[in-house]
PDB file of C-alpha atoms in Angstrom:
ATOM      1  CA  MET A   1      -0.011  -0.119  -0.103  1.00 60.00           C
ATOM      2  CA  SER A   2       1.530   3.047  -1.123  1.00 91.00           C
ATOM      3  CA  LEU A   3      -0.409   5.805   0.159  1.00 98.00           C
ATOM      4  CA  THR A   4      -0.207   6.840   4.227  1.00 98.00           C
ATOM      5  CA  LEU A   5      -2.421   9.673   5.460  1.00 98.00           C
ATOM      6  CA  VAL A   6      -1.339  11.135   8.592  1.00 98.00           C
ATOM      7  CA  ILE A   7      -3.694  12.615  10.467  1.00 98.00           C
ATOM      8  CA  GLY A   8      -4.811  14.103  13.908  1.00 97.00           C
ATOM      9  CA  ASN A   9      -7.635  13.317  16.646  1.00 97.00           C
ATOM     10  CA  LYS A  10     -10.705  12.159  14.857  1.00 98.00           C
ATOM     11  CA  ASN A  11     -13.053  13.593  17.262  1.00 97.00           C
ATOM     12  CA  TYR A  12     -11.335  16.979  16.671  1.00 97.00           C
ATOM     13  CA  SER A  13      -9.389  17.208  13.665  1.00 97.00           C
ATOM     14  CA  SER A  14     -11.954  18.922  10.935  1.00 97.00           C
ATOM     15  CA  TRP A  15      -8.893  19.252   8.225  1.00 97.00           C
ATOM     16  CA  SER A  16      -7.852  15.433   8.840  1.00 98.00           C
ATOM     17  CA  MET A  17     -11.366  14.318   8.453  1.00 98.00           C
ATOM     18  CA  ARG A  18     -11.659  15.657   4.558  1.00 98.00           C
ATOM     19  CA  PRO A  19      -9.103  13.610   3.012  1.00 98.00           C
ATOM     20  CA  TRP A  20      -9.797  10.711   5.016  1.00 98.00           C
ATOM     21  CA  ILE A  21     -13.571  10.604   4.674  1.00 98.00           C
ATOM     22  CA  ALA A  22     -13.221  11.577   0.430  1.00 98.00           C
ATOM     23  CA  MET A  23     -10.528   8.356   0.368  1.00 98.00           C
ATOM     24  CA  LYS A  24     -12.792   5.718   2.265  1.00 98.00           C
ATOM     25  CA  ALA A  25     -15.714   6.942   0.366  1.00 98.00           C
ATOM     26  CA  ALA A  26     -14.174   6.710  -2.863  1.00 98.00           C
ATOM     27  CA  GLY A  27     -12.695   3.251  -2.017  1.00 97.00           C
ATOM     28  CA  ILE A  28      -9.078   4.101  -2.214  1.00 98.00           C
ATOM     29  CA  PRO A  29      -6.743   2.002   0.279  1.00 97.00           C
ATOM     30  CA  PHE A  30      -4.572   3.810   2.580  1.00 98.00           C
ATOM     31  CA  LYS A  31      -2.286   3.098   5.544  1.00 97.00           C
ATOM     32  CA  GLU A  32      -3.646   5.541   8.298  1.00 98.00           C
ATOM     33  CA  VAL A  33      -1.167   7.171  10.885  1.00 98.00           C
ATOM     34  CA  LEU A  34      -2.870   9.153  13.863  1.00 98.00           C
ATOM     35  CA  ILE A  35      -0.789  11.500  15.855  1.00 98.00           C
ATOM     36  CA  PRO A  36      -3.346  13.246  18.882  1.00 96.00           C
ATOM     37  CA  LEU A  37      -2.680  16.878  18.703  1.00 95.00           C
ATOM     38  CA  TYR A  38      -1.436  19.444  20.998  1.00 91.00           C
ATOM     39  CA  ARG A  39       0.300  16.741  23.576  1.00 92.00           C
ATOM     40  CA  GLU A  40       4.101  16.687  24.854  1.00 93.00           C
ATOM     41  CA  GLY A  41       5.926  15.495  21.701  1.00 94.00           C
ATOM     42  CA  SER A  42       3.109  15.774  19.122  1.00 96.00           C
ATOM     43  CA  ALA A  43       4.807  18.746  17.271  1.00 95.00           C
ATOM     44  CA  GLU A  44       7.828  16.726  17.100  1.00 96.00           C
ATOM     45  CA  GLU A  45       6.258  13.263  15.663  1.00 96.00           C
ATOM     46  CA  ILE A  46       4.383  15.479  13.287  1.00 97.00           C
ATOM     47  CA  LEU A  47       7.396  17.117  11.948  1.00 96.00           C
ATOM     48  CA  LYS A  48       8.628  13.495  11.074  1.00 95.00           C
ATOM     49  CA  TYR A  49       6.281  13.201   8.120  1.00 96.00           C
ATOM     50  CA  SER A  50       5.231  16.789   7.348  1.00 94.00           C
ATOM     51  CA  PRO A  51       7.712  19.792   6.483  1.00 92.00           C
ATOM     52  CA  ALA A  52       4.748  21.931   7.316  1.00 94.00           C
ATOM     53  CA  GLY A  53       4.206  20.819  10.743  1.00 95.00           C
ATOM     54  CA  LYS A  54       0.455  20.365  10.665  1.00 95.00           C
ATOM     55  CA  VAL A  55      -1.839  17.441   9.832  1.00 97.00           C
ATOM     56  CA  PRO A  56      -3.188  15.959   7.581  1.00 98.00           C
ATOM     57  CA  ILE A  57      -0.314  14.787   4.931  1.00 98.00           C
ATOM     58  CA  LEU A  58      -0.369  12.321   2.421  1.00 98.00           C
ATOM     59  CA  HIS A  59       2.728  10.261   1.636  1.00 98.00           C
ATOM     60  CA  ASP A  60       2.573   8.700  -1.764  1.00 97.00           C
ATOM     61  CA  GLY A  61       6.020   6.574  -1.628  1.00 95.00           C
ATOM     62  CA  ASP A  62       8.416   9.414  -1.174  1.00 94.00           C
ATOM     63  CA  LEU A  63       5.894  11.768  -2.339  1.00 97.00           C
ATOM     64  CA  LYS A  64       4.308  14.577   0.089  1.00 97.00           C
ATOM     65  CA  VAL A  65       1.477  16.192  -0.364  1.00 98.00           C
ATOM     66  CA  TRP A  66       0.089  18.505   2.658  1.00 96.00           C
ATOM     67  CA  ASP A  67      -3.035  20.508   3.275  1.00 96.00           C
ATOM     68  CA  SER A  68      -6.493  19.023   2.946  1.00 97.00           C
ATOM     69  CA  LEU A  69      -7.606  20.776  -0.356  1.00 98.00           C
ATOM     70  CA  SER A  70      -3.818  20.106  -1.931  1.00 98.00           C
ATOM     71  CA  ILE A  71      -4.585  16.253  -0.828  1.00 98.00           C
ATOM     72  CA  LEU A  72      -7.615  16.146  -2.466  1.00 98.00           C
ATOM     73  CA  GLU A  73      -6.953  17.735  -5.774  1.00 98.00           C
ATOM     74  CA  TYR A  74      -3.870  14.906  -5.982  1.00 98.00           C
ATOM     75  CA  LEU A  75      -6.215  12.063  -4.948  1.00 98.00           C
ATOM     76  CA  ALA A  76      -8.560  13.232  -8.033  1.00 98.00           C
ATOM     77  CA  GLU A  77      -5.771  13.367 -10.390  1.00 97.00           C
ATOM     78  CA  LYS A  78      -4.320   9.844  -9.229  1.00 97.00           C
ATOM     79  CA  PHE A  79      -7.536   7.911  -9.326  1.00 97.00           C
ATOM     80  CA  PRO A  80      -9.380   9.690 -12.257  1.00 97.00           C
ATOM     81  CA  ASP A  81     -12.371   7.206 -12.112  1.00 96.00           C
ATOM     82  CA  ALA A  82     -13.075   7.715  -8.386  1.00 96.00           C
ATOM     83  CA  GLY A  83     -15.471  10.903  -8.826  1.00 96.00           C
ATOM     84  CA  LEU A  84     -14.084  13.129  -6.718  1.00 98.00           C
ATOM     85  CA  TRP A  85     -14.595  15.883  -8.816  1.00 98.00           C
ATOM     86  CA  PRO A  86     -17.472  16.167 -11.421  1.00 97.00           C
ATOM     87  CA  LYS A  87     -16.592  15.017 -14.981  1.00 96.00           C
ATOM     88  CA  ASP A  88     -18.781  17.865 -16.507  1.00 96.00           C
ATOM     89  CA  ALA A  89     -16.422  21.233 -16.766  1.00 97.00           C
ATOM     90  CA  ALA A  90     -19.153  23.477 -15.069  1.00 98.00           C
ATOM     91  CA  ALA A  91     -19.783  21.416 -12.343  1.00 98.00           C
ATOM     92  CA  ARG A  92     -16.362  20.886 -11.579  1.00 98.00           C
ATOM     93  CA  ALA A  93     -15.503  24.299 -11.531  1.00 98.00           C
ATOM     94  CA  LEU A  94     -18.451  24.955  -9.141  1.00 98.00           C
ATOM     95  CA  ALA A  95     -17.132  22.223  -7.134  1.00 98.00           C
ATOM     96  CA  ARG A  96     -13.843  23.590  -6.807  1.00 98.00           C
ATOM     97  CA  SER A  97     -15.370  27.283  -6.206  1.00 98.00           C
ATOM     98  CA  VAL A  98     -17.268  26.002  -3.495  1.00 98.00           C
ATOM     99  CA  SER A  99     -14.275  24.099  -1.793  1.00 98.00           C
ATOM    100  CA  ALA A 100     -12.051  26.778  -1.904  1.00 98.00           C
ATOM    101  CA  GLU A 101     -14.662  28.951  -0.428  1.00 98.00           C
ATOM    102  CA  MET A 102     -14.351  26.565   2.505  1.00 98.00           C
ATOM    103  CA  HIS A 103     -11.012  26.255   2.479  1.00 97.00           C
ATOM    104  CA  SER A 104     -10.779  30.128   3.197  1.00 97.00           C
ATOM    105  CA  GLY A 105     -13.536  31.435   4.534  1.00 97.00           C
ATOM    106  CA  PHE A 106     -16.490  31.082   7.393  1.00 98.00           C
ATOM    107  CA  GLN A 107     -14.167  32.054  10.244  1.00 97.00           C
ATOM    108  CA  ALA A 108     -16.996  32.725  12.509  1.00 98.00           C
ATOM    109  CA  LEU A 109     -18.516  29.044  12.404  1.00 98.00           C
ATOM    110  CA  ARG A 110     -14.949  27.921  12.520  1.00 97.00           C
ATOM    111  CA  GLN A 111     -13.916  29.968  16.037  1.00 96.00           C
ATOM    112  CA  HIS A 112     -17.610  29.575  17.651  1.00 97.00           C
ATOM    113  CA  CYS A 113     -18.133  26.065  16.468  1.00 97.00           C
ATOM    114  CA  THR A 114     -15.119  24.148  16.920  1.00 96.00           C
ATOM    115  CA  MET A 115     -15.119  20.692  15.740  1.00 97.00           C
ATOM    116  CA  ASN A 116     -16.223  18.518  18.472  1.00 97.00           C
ATOM    117  CA  LEU A 117     -17.831  14.913  17.144  1.00 97.00           C
ATOM    118  CA  TRP A 118     -18.999  13.549  20.831  1.00 96.00           C
ATOM    119  CA  LEU A 119     -20.310  17.229  22.087  1.00 96.00           C
ATOM    120  CA  PRO A 120     -24.012  16.451  23.300  1.00 96.00           C
ATOM    121  CA  PRO A 121     -25.997  18.208  20.310  1.00 96.00           C
ATOM    122  CA  LYS A 122     -28.278  21.185  21.325  1.00 95.00           C
ATOM    123  CA  PRO A 123     -28.334  24.766  20.589  1.00 96.00           C
ATOM    124  CA  ARG A 124     -25.904  27.357  22.561  1.00 95.00           C
ATOM    125  CA  PRO A 125     -25.589  30.991  22.112  1.00 95.00           C
ATOM    126  CA  MET A 126     -24.024  32.317  18.863  1.00 97.00           C
ATOM    127  CA  PRO A 127     -22.899  35.569  17.469  1.00 98.00           C
ATOM    128  CA  ASP A 128     -24.925  36.938  14.233  1.00 98.00           C
ATOM    129  CA  GLU A 129     -21.670  36.072  12.286  1.00 98.00           C
ATOM    130  CA  VAL A 130     -21.950  32.296  12.687  1.00 98.00           C
ATOM    131  CA  PHE A 131     -25.576  32.604  11.371  1.00 98.00           C
ATOM    132  CA  SER A 132     -24.459  34.283   8.358  1.00 98.00           C
ATOM    133  CA  ASN A 133     -21.913  32.179   7.687  1.00 98.00           C
ATOM    134  CA  MET A 134     -24.707  29.297   8.046  1.00 98.00           C
ATOM    135  CA  LYS A 135     -27.093  30.834   5.625  1.00 98.00           C
ATOM    136  CA  ARG A 136     -24.124  31.294   3.276  1.00 98.00           C
ATOM    137  CA  ILE A 137     -23.379  27.561   3.477  1.00 98.00           C
ATOM    138  CA  GLU A 138     -26.883  26.590   3.231  1.00 98.00           C
ATOM    139  CA  THR A 139     -27.190  28.727  -0.012  1.00 98.00           C
ATOM    140  CA  ILE A 140     -23.821  26.981  -1.429  1.00 98.00           C
ATOM    141  CA  TRP A 141     -25.555  23.685  -0.728  1.00 98.00           C
ATOM    142  CA  ALA A 142     -28.813  24.404  -2.196  1.00 98.00           C
ATOM    143  CA  ASP A 143     -27.060  25.680  -5.537  1.00 98.00           C
ATOM    144  CA  CYS A 144     -25.085  22.754  -5.953  1.00 98.00           C
ATOM    145  CA  ARG A 145     -27.906  20.210  -5.286  1.00 98.00           C
ATOM    146  CA  ALA A 146     -30.322  22.235  -7.528  1.00 97.00           C
ATOM    147  CA  GLN A 147     -28.054  22.348 -10.508  1.00 97.00           C
ATOM    148  CA  TYR A 148     -26.272  19.297 -10.364  1.00 97.00           C
ATOM    149  CA  GLY A 149     -27.565  17.175  -7.266  1.00 95.00           C
ATOM    150  CA  GLN A 150     -30.757  16.023  -8.149  1.00 89.00           C
ATOM    151  CA  GLY A 151     -29.741  12.595  -9.532  1.00 91.00           C
ATOM    152  CA  GLY A 152     -28.541  11.579  -5.852  1.00 96.00           C
ATOM    153  CA  PRO A 153     -27.948  12.814  -1.977  1.00 97.00           C
ATOM    154  CA  PHE A 154     -25.209  14.481  -2.559  1.00 98.00           C
ATOM    155  CA  LEU A 155     -23.704  17.963  -3.546  1.00 98.00           C
ATOM    156  CA  PHE A 156     -23.054  16.823  -7.380  1.00 98.00           C
ATOM    157  CA  GLY A 157     -25.512  13.630  -7.387  1.00 95.00           C
ATOM    158  CA  THR A 158     -24.787  10.029  -6.599  1.00 93.00           C
ATOM    159  CA  ARG A 159     -21.131  10.540  -5.565  1.00 95.00           C
ATOM    160  CA  PHE A 160     -19.685  11.914  -2.288  1.00 98.00           C
ATOM    161  CA  GLY A 161     -16.687  13.812  -3.873  1.00 98.00           C
ATOM    162  CA  ASN A 162     -14.238  16.139  -2.713  1.00 98.00           C
ATOM    163  CA  ALA A 163     -16.691  19.163  -2.243  1.00 98.00           C
ATOM    164  CA  ASP A 164     -18.738  16.795  -0.002  1.00 98.00           C
ATOM    165  CA  ALA A 165     -15.513  16.209   1.657  1.00 98.00           C
ATOM    166  CA  MET A 166     -14.633  19.791   2.315  1.00 98.00           C
ATOM    167  CA  TYR A 167     -17.935  20.422   3.906  1.00 98.00           C
ATOM    168  CA  ALA A 168     -18.121  17.202   5.831  1.00 98.00           C
ATOM    169  CA  PRO A 169     -17.073  18.717   9.087  1.00 98.00           C
ATOM    170  CA  VAL A 170     -19.395  21.674   8.537  1.00 98.00           C
ATOM    171  CA  VAL A 171     -22.492  18.691   8.889  1.00 98.00           C
ATOM    172  CA  ALA A 172     -20.986  17.957  12.371  1.00 98.00           C
ATOM    173  CA  ARG A 173     -20.834  21.577  13.176  1.00 98.00           C
ATOM    174  CA  PHE A 174     -24.441  22.377  12.719  1.00 98.00           C
ATOM    175  CA  ARG A 175     -25.590  19.272  14.352  1.00 98.00           C
ATOM    176  CA  ASN A 176     -23.775  19.195  17.110  1.00 97.00           C
ATOM    177  CA  TYR A 177     -24.130  23.145  18.001  1.00 98.00           C
ATOM    178  CA  GLY A 178     -28.038  22.874  16.988  1.00 97.00           C
ATOM    179  CA  LEU A 179     -27.768  25.496  14.441  1.00 98.00           C
ATOM    180  CA  PRO A 180     -31.332  26.271  12.898  1.00 98.00           C
ATOM    181  CA  VAL A 181     -30.867  24.875   9.711  1.00 98.00           C
ATOM    182  CA  GLY A 182     -33.766  24.344   6.939  1.00 98.00           C
ATOM    183  CA  PRO A 183     -35.415  21.201   5.679  1.00 98.00           C
ATOM    184  CA  ALA A 184     -33.254  20.766   2.768  1.00 97.00           C
ATOM    185  CA  THR A 185     -30.147  21.396   4.462  1.00 98.00           C
ATOM    186  CA  ARG A 186     -31.106  18.916   7.289  1.00 98.00           C
ATOM    187  CA  ALA A 187     -32.043  16.092   4.184  1.00 97.00           C
ATOM    188  CA  TYR A 188     -28.275  16.715   2.764  1.00 98.00           C
ATOM    189  CA  MET A 189     -26.630  16.436   6.534  1.00 98.00           C
ATOM    190  CA  ASP A 190     -28.676  13.183   7.036  1.00 98.00           C
ATOM    191  CA  ALA A 191     -27.278  11.772   3.606  1.00 98.00           C
ATOM    192  CA  VAL A 192     -23.810  12.548   5.075  1.00 98.00           C
ATOM    193  CA  LEU A 193     -24.360  11.278   8.484  1.00 98.00           C
ATOM    194  CA  ALA A 194     -25.790   7.735   7.021  1.00 98.00           C
ATOM    195  CA  MET A 195     -22.616   7.204   4.967  1.00 98.00           C
ATOM    196  CA  PRO A 196     -20.415   4.115   6.332  1.00 98.00           C
ATOM    197  CA  ALA A 197     -17.060   6.066   6.163  1.00 98.00           C
ATOM    198  CA  TRP A 198     -18.688   8.733   8.428  1.00 98.00           C
ATOM    199  CA  LYS A 199     -19.873   6.238  10.912  1.00 98.00           C
ATOM    200  CA  GLU A 200     -16.491   4.548  11.058  1.00 98.00           C
ATOM    201  CA  TRP A 201     -15.127   7.664  11.680  1.00 98.00           C
ATOM    202  CA  GLU A 202     -17.152   9.232  14.176  1.00 97.00           C
ATOM    203  CA  GLU A 203     -16.888   5.610  16.156  1.00 98.00           C
ATOM    204  CA  ALA A 204     -13.346   6.050  16.476  1.00 98.00           C
ATOM    205  CA  GLY A 205     -13.650   9.542  17.487  1.00 97.00           C
ATOM    206  CA  ALA A 206     -15.949   8.306  20.344  1.00 95.00           C
ATOM    207  CA  LYS A 207     -12.914   6.110  21.695  1.00 96.00           C
ATOM    208  CA  GLU A 208     -10.346   8.508  21.590  1.00 96.00           C
ATOM    209  CA  THR A 209      -9.515   9.608  25.325  1.00 94.00           C
ATOM    210  CA  TRP A 210      -7.323  13.031  24.600  1.00 95.00           C
ATOM    211  CA  ILE A 211      -9.741  16.235  25.462  1.00 94.00           C
ATOM    212  CA  LEU A 212      -8.511  19.293  24.244  1.00 93.00           C
ATOM    213  CA  GLN A 213     -10.114  21.935  26.651  1.00 93.00           C
ATOM    214  CA  HIS A 214     -10.342  24.640  24.096  1.00 91.00           C
ATOM    215  CA  ASN A 215     -12.514  22.514  21.983  1.00 94.00           C
ATOM    216  CA  GLU A 216     -14.931  21.775  24.587  1.00 95.00           C
ATOM    217  CA  PRO A 217     -17.419  24.882  24.798  1.00 94.00           C
ATOM    218  CA  ASP A 218     -19.349  23.192  27.651  1.00 93.00           C
ATOM    219  CA  TRP A 219     -16.036  23.121  29.582  1.00 94.00           C
ATOM    220  CA  PRO A 220     -15.662  21.863  32.391  1.00 93.00           C
ATOM    221  CA  LEU A 221     -18.294  19.186  31.184  1.00 93.00           C
ATOM    222  CA  VAL A 222     -17.186  16.775  28.671  1.00 95.00           C
ATOM    223  CA  ARG A 223     -19.496  14.745  26.990  1.00 92.00           C
ATOM    224  CA  GLY A 224     -21.934  15.871  29.466  1.00 87.00           C
ATOM    225  CA  VAL A 225     -19.891  15.053  32.404  1.00 91.00           C
ATOM    226  CA  LYS A 226     -18.067  17.167  34.724  1.00 90.00           C
ATOM    227  CA  VAL A 227     -14.008  16.738  34.369  1.00 87.00           C
ATOM    228  CA  GLU A 228     -12.646  16.701  37.654  1.00 76.00           C
TER     229      GLU A 228
END
């Protein structure tokens, strides 16, 4: 197996989730190396794999590809039959555009709704900027679905692709922070949450014991239980 994907905690690492779930959904075989984040020795261990000192990073033999979106682009080129980008040029351009917007935007959502899969789902107080981010994402999803997703449950139809992978952690954020999404958004979220790849990632995250306090908005409650 030539591909190795180095990732962080599955409960917390949204950027790690993106290429991992894309590869799982596409049936691309790979070896997984998980390095717990923000622990003693973590930075040094990551540097053994990544010149950027961050996860995720993909190793293909001696080749190294880092940054989630770059990894997804590389995988689409290496496995053209996996359908990670749409075949239609216009659809592919839209998929790349919304993926890049996710990559560089939505700072309020990231700041106030940090990735935390085991967080008990419920609404929490949020600034208006979070709801603005939510509405923009709902519009993106609706536009992609209306133009190219009518043949299946995902943004561009029957296949879960790179655009879906880029927004997969957003599904978790919307769910776990109880954001008031509309029925069409909820239907898309349900399709993603039902994926075997999603369930595999979430089940593994639930077994982790590492706790990152800055990713726990209910602190000192973790998973609904007070940390002593």
